[in-house]
Amino acid sequence: MELVSQHVGQILCGYVDANDCNQLRSDSAQKMSVGRKPSDSDLSSLPTMTRLENNVSSKTLYRMGKLFLDEYISSFDKTPKKIIVDADDTNANTYVAHQLTLFNV
């Protein structure tokens, strides 16, 4: 679970690629976000995070999605009657090597 927490924390901070793990693995704030003390050992490295990303089955992804949904629903005092998921599939073409072009590949 710590590995997933590390990855989610990095994504929330804008580090969407696993290759950022090596630079962030000793970061005090990242360590605290997964429940460690700043003086504790380093977090997971790029190879470990890549193995996580490449070994997740569709069944596991479904279970993770359900976990996030259950946690979201339980955050309300009263269960909402419906939840609207607004997925934006707008494509913004980019050219050359603009920053964040990787999302349009």
mmCIF file of N, CA, C and O in Angstrom:
data_model
loop_
_atom_site.group_PDB
_atom_site.id
_atom_site.type_symbol
_atom_site.label_atom_id
_atom_site.label_comp_id
_atom_site.label_asym_id
_atom_site.label_seq_id
_atom_site.Cartn_x
_atom_site.Cartn_y
_atom_site.Cartn_z
ATOM 1 N N MET A 1 0.822 -1.195 0.000
ATOM 2 C CA MET A 1 0.000 0.000 0.000
ATOM 3 C C MET A 1 0.866 1.258 0.000
ATOM 4 O O MET A 1 0.482 2.261 -0.564
ATOM 5 N N GLU A 2 2.045 1.178 0.647
ATOM 6 C CA GLU A 2 2.926 2.344 0.685
ATOM 7 C C GLU A 2 3.372 2.747 -0.710
ATOM 8 O O GLU A 2 3.466 3.935 -1.021
ATOM 9 N N LEU A 3 3.616 1.770 -1.557
ATOM 10 C CA LEU A 3 4.059 2.044 -2.926
ATOM 11 C C LEU A 3 2.988 2.817 -3.698
ATOM 12 O O LEU A 3 3.291 3.784 -4.402
ATOM 13 N N VAL A 4 1.744 2.411 -3.540
ATOM 14 C CA VAL A 4 0.638 3.116 -4.194
ATOM 15 C C VAL A 4 0.513 4.520 -3.614
ATOM 16 O O VAL A 4 0.342 5.490 -4.359
ATOM 17 N N SER A 5 0.633 4.656 -2.306
ATOM 18 C CA SER A 5 0.564 5.976 -1.669
ATOM 19 C C SER A 5 1.675 6.887 -2.174
ATOM 20 O O SER A 5 1.454 8.074 -2.420
ATOM 21 N N GLN A 6 2.867 6.329 -2.325
ATOM 22 C CA GLN A 6 3.984 7.112 -2.848
ATOM 23 C C GLN A 6 3.664 7.606 -4.249
ATOM 24 O O GLN A 6 3.850 8.779 -4.571
ATOM 25 N N HIS A 7 3.167 6.724 -5.090
ATOM 26 C CA HIS A 7 2.885 7.088 -6.479
ATOM 27 C C HIS A 7 1.758 8.117 -6.563
ATOM 28 O O HIS A 7 1.871 9.111 -7.287
ATOM 29 N N VAL A 8 0.700 7.911 -5.818
ATOM 30 C CA VAL A 8 -0.415 8.864 -5.813
ATOM 31 C C VAL A 8 0.059 10.215 -5.294
ATOM 32 O O VAL A 8 -0.278 11.261 -5.857
ATOM 33 N N GLY A 9 0.860 10.216 -4.239
ATOM 34 C CA GLY A 9 1.389 11.466 -3.693
ATOM 35 C C GLY A 9 2.230 12.224 -4.703
ATOM 36 O O GLY A 9 2.123 13.442 -4.821
ATOM 37 N N GLN A 10 3.053 11.506 -5.432
ATOM 38 C CA GLN A 10 3.881 12.145 -6.455
ATOM 39 C C GLN A 10 3.024 12.713 -7.572
ATOM 40 O O GLN A 10 3.275 13.819 -8.055
ATOM 41 N N ILE A 11 1.998 11.978 -7.977
ATOM 42 C CA ILE A 11 1.099 12.465 -9.025
ATOM 43 C C ILE A 11 0.394 13.735 -8.558
ATOM 44 O O ILE A 11 0.280 14.709 -9.306
ATOM 45 N N LEU A 12 -0.077 13.745 -7.311
ATOM 46 C CA LEU A 12 -0.755 14.927 -6.781
ATOM 47 C C LEU A 12 0.158 16.146 -6.739
ATOM 48 O O LEU A 12 -0.313 17.275 -6.814
ATOM 49 N N CYS A 13 1.457 15.914 -6.609
ATOM 50 C CA CYS A 13 2.432 17.013 -6.595
ATOM 51 C C CYS A 13 2.906 17.376 -7.997
ATOM 52 O O CYS A 13 3.779 18.227 -8.157
ATOM 53 N N GLY A 14 2.356 16.720 -9.007
ATOM 54 C CA GLY A 14 2.713 17.052 -10.387
ATOM 55 C C GLY A 14 3.796 16.186 -10.989
ATOM 56 O O GLY A 14 4.241 16.441 -12.098
ATOM 57 N N TYR A 15 4.233 15.164 -10.278
ATOM 58 C CA TYR A 15 5.267 14.260 -10.792
ATOM 59 C C TYR A 15 4.576 12.991 -11.294
ATOM 60 O O TYR A 15 4.427 12.029 -10.580
ATOM 61 N N VAL A 16 4.170 13.019 -12.563
ATOM 62 C CA VAL A 16 3.318 11.948 -13.090
ATOM 63 C C VAL A 16 4.091 10.740 -13.597
ATOM 64 O O VAL A 16 3.503 9.688 -13.827
ATOM 65 N N ASP A 17 5.374 10.870 -13.792
ATOM 66 C CA ASP A 17 6.169 9.777 -14.337
ATOM 67 C C ASP A 17 6.917 9.038 -13.233
ATOM 68 O O ASP A 17 7.391 9.642 -12.274
ATOM 69 N N ALA A 18 7.062 7.742 -13.410
ATOM 70 C CA ALA A 18 7.796 6.937 -12.436
ATOM 71 C C ALA A 18 9.262 7.348 -12.363
ATOM 72 O O ALA A 18 9.903 7.139 -11.341
ATOM 73 N N ASN A 19 9.786 7.956 -13.424
ATOM 74 C CA ASN A 19 11.199 8.319 -13.418
ATOM 75 C C ASN A 19 11.516 9.418 -12.391
ATOM 76 O O ASN A 19 12.670 9.679 -12.089
ATOM 77 N N ASP A 20 10.487 10.046 -11.831
ATOM 78 C CA ASP A 20 10.713 11.051 -10.787
ATOM 79 C C ASP A 20 11.001 10.415 -9.427
ATOM 80 O O ASP A 20 11.436 11.096 -8.511
ATOM 81 N N CYS A 21 10.742 9.121 -9.287
ATOM 82 C CA CYS A 21 10.935 8.438 -8.006
ATOM 83 C C CYS A 21 12.362 8.567 -7.495
ATOM 84 O O CYS A 21 12.581 8.749 -6.298
ATOM 85 N N ASN A 22 13.328 8.445 -8.372
ATOM 86 C CA ASN A 22 14.719 8.487 -7.928
ATOM 87 C C ASN A 22 15.072 9.821 -7.288
ATOM 88 O O ASN A 22 15.821 9.864 -6.310
ATOM 89 N N GLN A 23 14.538 10.915 -7.838
ATOM 90 C CA GLN A 23 14.834 12.227 -7.271
ATOM 91 C C GLN A 23 14.036 12.506 -6.004
ATOM 92 O O GLN A 23 14.472 13.250 -5.141
ATOM 93 N N LEU A 24 12.856 11.896 -5.881
ATOM 94 C CA LEU A 24 11.970 12.202 -4.766
ATOM 95 C C LEU A 24 12.027 11.188 -3.631
ATOM 96 O O LEU A 24 11.409 11.392 -2.597
ATOM 97 N N ARG A 25 12.767 10.113 -3.815
ATOM 98 C CA ARG A 25 12.717 9.026 -2.823
ATOM 99 C C ARG A 25 13.263 9.415 -1.458
ATOM 100 O O ARG A 25 12.911 8.820 -0.453
ATOM 101 N N SER A 26 14.103 10.440 -1.382
ATOM 102 C CA SER A 26 14.620 10.876 -0.084
ATOM 103 C C SER A 26 13.961 12.173 0.390
ATOM 104 O O SER A 26 14.332 12.702 1.439
ATOM 105 N N ASP A 27 12.973 12.662 -0.339
ATOM 106 C CA ASP A 27 12.280 13.900 0.009
ATOM 107 C C ASP A 27 11.477 13.720 1.305
ATOM 108 O O ASP A 27 10.679 12.788 1.434
ATOM 109 N N SER A 28 11.691 14.612 2.252
ATOM 110 C CA SER A 28 11.037 14.504 3.569
ATOM 111 C C SER A 28 9.520 14.563 3.466
ATOM 112 O O SER A 28 8.811 13.799 4.129
ATOM 113 N N ALA A 29 9.000 15.474 2.654
ATOM 114 C CA ALA A 29 7.545 15.610 2.527
ATOM 115 C C ALA A 29 6.934 14.360 1.901
ATOM 116 O O ALA A 29 5.864 13.911 2.326
ATOM 117 N N GLN A 30 7.599 13.799 0.913
ATOM 118 C CA GLN A 30 7.097 12.570 0.290
ATOM 119 C C GLN A 30 7.090 11.428 1.300
ATOM 120 O O GLN A 30 6.155 10.631 1.340
ATOM 121 N N LYS A 31 8.131 11.349 2.108
ATOM 122 C CA LYS A 31 8.186 10.299 3.133
ATOM 123 C C LYS A 31 7.043 10.454 4.126
ATOM 124 O O LYS A 31 6.373 9.480 4.482
ATOM 125 N N MET A 32 6.808 11.696 4.569
ATOM 126 C CA MET A 32 5.742 11.919 5.538
ATOM 127 C C MET A 32 4.370 11.632 4.938
ATOM 128 O O MET A 32 3.464 11.192 5.646
ATOM 129 N N SER A 33 4.232 11.836 3.626
ATOM 130 C CA SER A 33 2.930 11.593 2.990
ATOM 131 C C SER A 33 2.556 10.109 2.985
ATOM 132 O O SER A 33 1.389 9.770 2.816
ATOM 133 N N VAL A 34 3.527 9.233 3.161
ATOM 134 C CA VAL A 34 3.230 7.794 3.222
ATOM 135 C C VAL A 34 3.358 7.258 4.648
ATOM 136 O O VAL A 34 3.323 6.052 4.864
ATOM 137 N N GLY A 35 3.521 8.164 5.620
ATOM 138 C CA GLY A 35 3.551 7.744 7.016
ATOM 139 C C GLY A 35 4.929 7.467 7.583
ATOM 140 O O GLY A 35 5.052 6.894 8.660
ATOM 141 N N ARG A 36 5.963 7.873 6.872
ATOM 142 C CA ARG A 36 7.322 7.689 7.384
ATOM 143 C C ARG A 36 7.845 8.978 7.992
ATOM 144 O O ARG A 36 7.350 10.063 7.709
ATOM 145 N N LYS A 37 8.901 8.851 8.797
ATOM 146 C CA LYS A 37 9.606 10.016 9.320
ATOM 147 C C LYS A 37 10.658 10.437 8.297
ATOM 148 O O LYS A 37 11.169 9.605 7.548
ATOM 149 N N PRO A 38 10.994 11.728 8.253
ATOM 150 C CA PRO A 38 12.022 12.186 7.311
ATOM 151 C C PRO A 38 13.351 11.450 7.459
ATOM 152 O O PRO A 38 14.093 11.297 6.494
ATOM 153 N N SER A 39 13.648 10.962 8.666
ATOM 154 C CA SER A 39 14.916 10.265 8.900
ATOM 155 C C SER A 39 14.864 8.785 8.503
ATOM 156 O O SER A 39 15.882 8.105 8.512
ATOM 157 N N ASP A 40 13.684 8.280 8.149
ATOM 158 C CA ASP A 40 13.549 6.868 7.744
ATOM 159 C C ASP A 40 14.237 6.621 6.411
ATOM 160 O O ASP A 40 14.624 7.555 5.700
ATOM 161 N N SER A 41 14.343 5.357 6.048
ATOM 162 C CA SER A 41 14.995 4.984 4.786
ATOM 163 C C SER A 41 14.236 5.556 3.586
ATOM 164 O O SER A 41 13.072 5.945 3.696
ATOM 165 N N ASP A 42 14.930 5.608 2.457
ATOM 166 C CA ASP A 42 14.354 6.181 1.242
ATOM 167 C C ASP A 42 13.139 5.392 0.758
ATOM 168 O O ASP A 42 12.984 4.204 1.043
ATOM 169 N N LEU A 43 12.303 6.078 0.001
ATOM 170 C CA LEU A 43 11.136 5.451 -0.619
ATOM 171 C C LEU A 43 11.569 4.632 -1.829
ATOM 172 O O LEU A 43 12.751 4.534 -2.135
ATOM 173 N N SER A 44 10.603 4.090 -2.531
ATOM 174 C CA SER A 44 10.884 3.212 -3.673
ATOM 175 C C SER A 44 11.532 3.960 -4.828
ATOM 176 O O SER A 44 11.308 5.146 -5.039
ATOM 177 N N SER A 45 12.309 3.227 -5.601
ATOM 178 C CA SER A 45 13.041 3.790 -6.728
ATOM 179 C C SER A 45 12.275 3.571 -8.032
ATOM 180 O O SER A 45 11.231 2.919 -8.066
ATOM 181 N N LEU A 46 12.823 4.093 -9.109
ATOM 182 C CA LEU A 46 12.235 3.960 -10.437
ATOM 183 C C LEU A 46 11.960 2.512 -10.821
ATOM 184 O O LEU A 46 10.842 2.186 -11.235
ATOM 185 N N PRO A 47 12.921 1.582 -10.697
ATOM 186 C CA PRO A 47 12.628 0.207 -11.106
ATOM 187 C C PRO A 47 11.468 -0.424 -10.330
ATOM 188 O O PRO A 47 10.634 -1.123 -10.907
ATOM 189 N N THR A 48 11.384 -0.133 -9.034
ATOM 190 C CA THR A 48 10.296 -0.685 -8.224
ATOM 191 C C THR A 48 8.957 -0.113 -8.662
ATOM 192 O O THR A 48 7.972 -0.840 -8.814
ATOM 193 N N MET A 49 8.905 1.194 -8.882
ATOM 194 C CA MET A 49 7.658 1.827 -9.306
ATOM 195 C C MET A 49 7.246 1.346 -10.694
ATOM 196 O O MET A 49 6.063 1.126 -10.957
ATOM 197 N N THR A 50 8.208 1.146 -11.569
ATOM 198 C CA THR A 50 7.908 0.656 -12.915
ATOM 199 C C THR A 50 7.332 -0.757 -12.857
ATOM 200 O O THR A 50 6.392 -1.079 -13.581
ATOM 201 N N ARG A 51 7.876 -1.592 -11.983
ATOM 202 C CA ARG A 51 7.311 -2.940 -11.821
ATOM 203 C C ARG A 51 5.872 -2.865 -11.343
ATOM 204 O O ARG A 51 5.016 -3.627 -11.797
ATOM 205 N N LEU A 52 5.582 -1.952 -10.436
ATOM 206 C CA LEU A 52 4.207 -1.773 -9.977
ATOM 207 C C LEU A 52 3.304 -1.388 -11.144
ATOM 208 O O LEU A 52 2.246 -1.986 -11.352
ATOM 209 N N GLU A 53 3.730 -0.391 -11.915
ATOM 210 C CA GLU A 53 2.909 0.089 -13.033
ATOM 211 C C GLU A 53 2.674 -0.989 -14.085
ATOM 212 O O GLU A 53 1.607 -1.050 -14.683
ATOM 213 N N ASN A 54 3.667 -1.824 -14.324
ATOM 214 C CA ASN A 54 3.569 -2.810 -15.401
ATOM 215 C C ASN A 54 2.963 -4.141 -14.976
ATOM 216 O O ASN A 54 2.742 -5.002 -15.824
ATOM 217 N N ASN A 55 2.720 -4.329 -13.708
ATOM 218 C CA ASN A 55 2.199 -5.605 -13.237
ATOM 219 C C ASN A 55 0.810 -5.513 -12.620
ATOM 220 O O ASN A 55 0.411 -6.377 -11.859
ATOM 221 N N VAL A 56 0.084 -4.481 -12.960
ATOM 222 C CA VAL A 56 -1.262 -4.313 -12.423
ATOM 223 C C VAL A 56 -2.256 -4.881 -13.432
ATOM 224 O O VAL A 56 -2.305 -4.450 -14.575
ATOM 225 N N SER A 57 -3.030 -5.855 -12.989
ATOM 226 C CA SER A 57 -4.017 -6.486 -13.874
ATOM 227 C C SER A 57 -5.292 -5.641 -13.939
ATOM 228 O O SER A 57 -5.507 -4.748 -13.116
ATOM 229 N N SER A 58 -6.138 -5.933 -14.889
ATOM 230 C CA SER A 58 -7.399 -5.208 -15.007
ATOM 231 C C SER A 58 -8.280 -5.458 -13.780
ATOM 232 O O SER A 58 -9.015 -4.581 -13.340
ATOM 233 N N LYS A 59 -8.191 -6.655 -13.215
ATOM 234 C CA LYS A 59 -8.954 -6.964 -12.003
ATOM 235 C C LYS A 59 -8.483 -6.080 -10.848
ATOM 236 O O LYS A 59 -9.291 -5.548 -10.089
ATOM 237 N N THR A 60 -7.181 -5.910 -10.724
ATOM 238 C CA THR A 60 -6.632 -5.062 -9.668
ATOM 239 C C THR A 60 -7.020 -3.607 -9.888
ATOM 240 O O THR A 60 -7.364 -2.900 -8.941
ATOM 241 N N LEU A 61 -6.979 -3.142 -11.147
ATOM 242 C CA LEU A 61 -7.391 -1.769 -11.439
ATOM 243 C C LEU A 61 -8.841 -1.535 -11.053
ATOM 244 O O LEU A 61 -9.205 -0.495 -10.505
ATOM 245 N N TYR A 62 -9.694 -2.523 -11.336
ATOM 246 C CA TYR A 62 -11.100 -2.420 -10.963
ATOM 247 C C TYR A 62 -11.234 -2.308 -9.444
ATOM 248 O O TYR A 62 -11.968 -1.462 -8.938
ATOM 249 N N ARG A 63 -10.504 -3.159 -8.721
ATOM 250 C CA ARG A 63 -10.568 -3.143 -7.267
ATOM 251 C C ARG A 63 -10.051 -1.822 -6.695
ATOM 252 O O ARG A 63 -10.592 -1.299 -5.722
ATOM 253 N N MET A 64 -9.003 -1.273 -7.319
ATOM 254 C CA MET A 64 -8.483 0.018 -6.873
ATOM 255 C C MET A 64 -9.517 1.119 -7.115
ATOM 256 O O MET A 64 -9.737 1.979 -6.254
ATOM 257 N N GLY A 65 -10.140 1.111 -8.286
ATOM 258 C CA GLY A 65 -11.171 2.092 -8.592
ATOM 259 C C GLY A 65 -12.326 2.015 -7.617
ATOM 260 O O GLY A 65 -12.850 3.035 -7.149
ATOM 261 N N LYS A 66 -12.734 0.790 -7.282
ATOM 262 C CA LYS A 66 -13.818 0.592 -6.325
ATOM 263 C C LYS A 66 -13.409 1.101 -4.942
ATOM 264 O O LYS A 66 -14.215 1.724 -4.238
ATOM 265 N N LEU A 67 -12.166 0.858 -4.556
ATOM 266 C CA LEU A 67 -11.671 1.355 -3.275
ATOM 267 C C LEU A 67 -11.739 2.884 -3.222
ATOM 268 O O LEU A 67 -12.230 3.461 -2.256
ATOM 269 N N PHE A 68 -11.263 3.551 -4.291
ATOM 270 C CA PHE A 68 -11.325 5.012 -4.332
ATOM 271 C C PHE A 68 -12.768 5.499 -4.277
ATOM 272 O O PHE A 68 -13.087 6.464 -3.583
ATOM 273 N N LEU A 69 -13.650 4.838 -5.013
ATOM 274 C CA LEU A 69 -15.057 5.223 -5.015
ATOM 275 C C LEU A 69 -15.675 5.033 -3.634
ATOM 276 O O LEU A 69 -16.376 5.910 -3.128
ATOM 277 N N ASP A 70 -15.410 3.900 -3.005
ATOM 278 C CA ASP A 70 -15.941 3.635 -1.668
ATOM 279 C C ASP A 70 -15.439 4.672 -0.658
ATOM 280 O O ASP A 70 -16.202 5.146 0.190
ATOM 281 N N GLU A 71 -14.154 5.017 -0.753
ATOM 282 C CA GLU A 71 -13.597 6.029 0.150
ATOM 283 C C GLU A 71 -14.251 7.387 -0.092
ATOM 284 O O GLU A 71 -14.550 8.126 0.849
ATOM 285 N N TYR A 72 -14.471 7.717 -1.364
ATOM 286 C CA TYR A 72 -15.109 8.996 -1.711
ATOM 287 C C TYR A 72 -16.526 9.044 -1.153
ATOM 288 O O TYR A 72 -16.915 10.017 -0.512
ATOM 289 N N ILE A 73 -17.283 7.989 -1.365
ATOM 290 C CA ILE A 73 -18.668 7.950 -0.891
ATOM 291 C C ILE A 73 -18.718 8.010 0.634
ATOM 292 O O ILE A 73 -19.560 8.704 1.209
ATOM 293 N N SER A 74 -17.805 7.322 1.294
ATOM 294 C CA SER A 74 -17.820 7.324 2.762
ATOM 295 C C SER A 74 -17.389 8.667 3.355
ATOM 296 O O SER A 74 -17.561 8.894 4.550
ATOM 297 N N SER A 75 -16.857 9.563 2.530
ATOM 298 C CA SER A 75 -16.459 10.872 3.035
ATOM 299 C C SER A 75 -17.661 11.793 3.261
ATOM 300 O O SER A 75 -17.529 12.832 3.898
ATOM 301 N N PHE A 76 -18.830 11.418 2.756
ATOM 302 C CA PHE A 76 -20.042 12.214 2.940
ATOM 303 C C PHE A 76 -20.757 11.780 4.216
ATOM 304 O O PHE A 76 -20.736 10.609 4.586
ATOM 305 N N ASP A 77 -21.410 12.724 4.869
ATOM 306 C CA ASP A 77 -22.224 12.382 6.031
ATOM 307 C C ASP A 77 -23.417 11.524 5.613
ATOM 308 O O ASP A 77 -23.818 10.611 6.316
ATOM 309 N N LYS A 78 -23.974 11.852 4.457
ATOM 310 C CA LYS A 78 -25.102 11.104 3.903
ATOM 311 C C LYS A 78 -24.718 10.667 2.490
ATOM 312 O O LYS A 78 -24.236 11.461 1.700
ATOM 313 N N THR A 79 -24.917 9.396 2.192
ATOM 314 C CA THR A 79 -24.547 8.857 0.880
ATOM 315 C C THR A 79 -25.301 9.593 -0.220
ATOM 316 O O THR A 79 -26.530 9.701 -0.172
ATOM 317 N N PRO A 80 -24.573 10.139 -1.216
ATOM 318 C CA PRO A 80 -25.257 10.845 -2.305
ATOM 319 C C PRO A 80 -26.109 9.882 -3.133
ATOM 320 O O PRO A 80 -25.774 8.712 -3.281
ATOM 321 N N LYS A 81 -27.239 10.401 -3.667
ATOM 322 C CA LYS A 81 -28.120 9.565 -4.482
ATOM 323 C C LYS A 81 -27.476 9.234 -5.828
ATOM 324 O O LYS A 81 -27.698 8.178 -6.384
ATOM 325 N N LYS A 82 -26.665 10.166 -6.341
ATOM 326 C CA LYS A 82 -25.952 9.891 -7.585
ATOM 327 C C LYS A 82 -24.658 10.688 -7.623
ATOM 328 O O LYS A 82 -24.523 11.716 -6.973
ATOM 329 N N ILE A 83 -23.740 10.166 -8.400
ATOM 330 C CA ILE A 83 -22.442 10.810 -8.600
ATOM 331 C C ILE A 83 -22.264 10.966 -10.097
ATOM 332 O O ILE A 83 -22.437 10.006 -10.859
ATOM 333 N N ILE A 84 -21.928 12.158 -10.530
ATOM 334 C CA ILE A 84 -21.710 12.414 -11.953
ATOM 335 C C ILE A 84 -20.214 12.400 -12.221
ATOM 336 O O ILE A 84 -19.456 13.155 -11.615
ATOM 337 N N VAL A 85 -19.796 11.521 -13.107
ATOM 338 C CA VAL A 85 -18.395 11.451 -13.511
ATOM 339 C C VAL A 85 -18.274 12.207 -14.823
ATOM 340 O O VAL A 85 -18.874 11.835 -15.827
ATOM 341 N N ASP A 86 -17.516 13.281 -14.812
ATOM 342 C CA ASP A 86 -17.354 14.116 -15.995
ATOM 343 C C ASP A 86 -15.956 13.889 -16.550
ATOM 344 O O ASP A 86 -14.990 14.479 -16.087
ATOM 345 N N ALA A 87 -15.860 13.004 -17.517
ATOM 346 C CA ALA A 87 -14.564 12.697 -18.134
ATOM 347 C C ALA A 87 -14.390 13.574 -19.373
ATOM 348 O O ALA A 87 -15.208 13.547 -20.280
ATOM 349 N N ASP A 88 -13.321 14.340 -19.394
ATOM 350 C CA ASP A 88 -13.054 15.235 -20.519
ATOM 351 C C ASP A 88 -12.118 14.537 -21.485
ATOM 352 O O ASP A 88 -10.955 14.305 -21.186
ATOM 353 N N ASP A 89 -12.621 14.215 -22.654
ATOM 354 C CA ASP A 89 -11.791 13.531 -23.650
ATOM 355 C C ASP A 89 -11.319 14.479 -24.744
ATOM 356 O O ASP A 89 -10.932 14.067 -25.825
ATOM 357 N N THR A 90 -11.335 15.782 -24.438
ATOM 358 C CA THR A 90 -10.902 16.767 -25.417
ATOM 359 C C THR A 90 -9.439 16.557 -25.779
ATOM 360 O O THR A 90 -8.585 16.442 -24.905
ATOM 361 N N ASN A 91 -9.153 16.491 -27.044
ATOM 362 C CA ASN A 91 -7.782 16.349 -27.503
ATOM 363 C C ASN A 91 -7.234 17.724 -27.861
ATOM 364 O O ASN A 91 -7.842 18.460 -28.622
ATOM 365 N N ALA A 92 -6.100 18.064 -27.301
ATOM 366 C CA ALA A 92 -5.429 19.321 -27.621
ATOM 367 C C ALA A 92 -4.124 18.964 -28.317
ATOM 368 O O ALA A 92 -3.152 18.592 -27.663
ATOM 369 N N ASN A 93 -4.118 19.032 -29.627
ATOM 370 C CA ASN A 93 -2.916 18.678 -30.374
ATOM 371 C C ASN A 93 -1.765 19.600 -30.022
ATOM 372 O O ASN A 93 -1.937 20.800 -29.860
ATOM 373 N N THR A 94 -0.599 19.012 -29.895
ATOM 374 C CA THR A 94 0.615 19.786 -29.655
ATOM 375 C C THR A 94 1.637 19.403 -30.711
ATOM 376 O O THR A 94 1.562 18.335 -31.311
ATOM 377 N N TYR A 95 2.547 20.278 -30.923
ATOM 378 C CA TYR A 95 3.552 20.054 -31.956
ATOM 379 C C TYR A 95 4.936 20.291 -31.373
ATOM 380 O O TYR A 95 5.095 20.995 -30.392
ATOM 381 N N VAL A 96 5.920 19.715 -31.989
ATOM 382 C CA VAL A 96 7.307 19.784 -31.554
ATOM 383 C C VAL A 96 7.418 19.093 -30.194
ATOM 384 O O VAL A 96 6.870 18.023 -30.008
ATOM 385 N N ALA A 97 8.083 19.693 -29.221
ATOM 386 C CA ALA A 97 8.303 19.046 -27.932
ATOM 387 C C ALA A 97 7.771 19.910 -26.800
ATOM 388 O O ALA A 97 8.462 20.211 -25.842
ATOM 389 N N HIS A 98 6.517 20.327 -26.887
ATOM 390 C CA HIS A 98 5.934 21.149 -25.841
ATOM 391 C C HIS A 98 5.823 20.369 -24.540
ATOM 392 O O HIS A 98 5.647 19.154 -24.539
ATOM 393 N N GLN A 99 5.899 21.101 -23.460
ATOM 394 C CA GLN A 99 5.788 20.486 -22.148
ATOM 395 C C GLN A 99 4.437 19.774 -22.013
ATOM 396 O O GLN A 99 3.410 20.270 -22.441
ATOM 397 N N LEU A 100 4.443 18.588 -21.427
ATOM 398 C CA LEU A 100 3.275 17.752 -21.171
ATOM 399 C C LEU A 100 2.633 17.205 -22.440
ATOM 400 O O LEU A 100 1.488 16.767 -22.436
ATOM 401 N N THR A 101 3.365 17.187 -23.547
ATOM 402 C CA THR A 101 2.854 16.612 -24.779
ATOM 403 C C THR A 101 2.566 15.124 -24.608
ATOM 404 O O THR A 101 1.709 14.571 -25.266
ATOM 405 N N LEU A 102 3.242 14.492 -23.650
ATOM 406 C CA LEU A 102 3.083 13.052 -23.461
ATOM 407 C C LEU A 102 1.639 12.649 -23.209
ATOM 408 O O LEU A 102 1.253 11.514 -23.451
ATOM 409 N N PHE A 103 0.766 13.572 -22.757
ATOM 410 C CA PHE A 103 -0.623 13.216 -22.509
ATOM 411 C C PHE A 103 -1.425 13.077 -23.796
ATOM 412 O O PHE A 103 -2.528 12.579 -23.770
ATOM 413 N N ASN A 104 -0.895 13.541 -24.900
ATOM 414 C CA ASN A 104 -1.618 13.489 -26.168
ATOM 415 C C ASN A 104 -1.048 12.440 -27.125
ATOM 416 O O ASN A 104 -1.366 12.445 -28.292
ATOM 417 N N VAL A 105 -0.218 11.566 -26.609
ATOM 418 C CA VAL A 105 0.413 10.558 -27.466
ATOM 419 C C VAL A 105 -0.558 9.451 -27.758
ATOM 420 O O VAL A 105 -1.349 9.048 -26.990
#
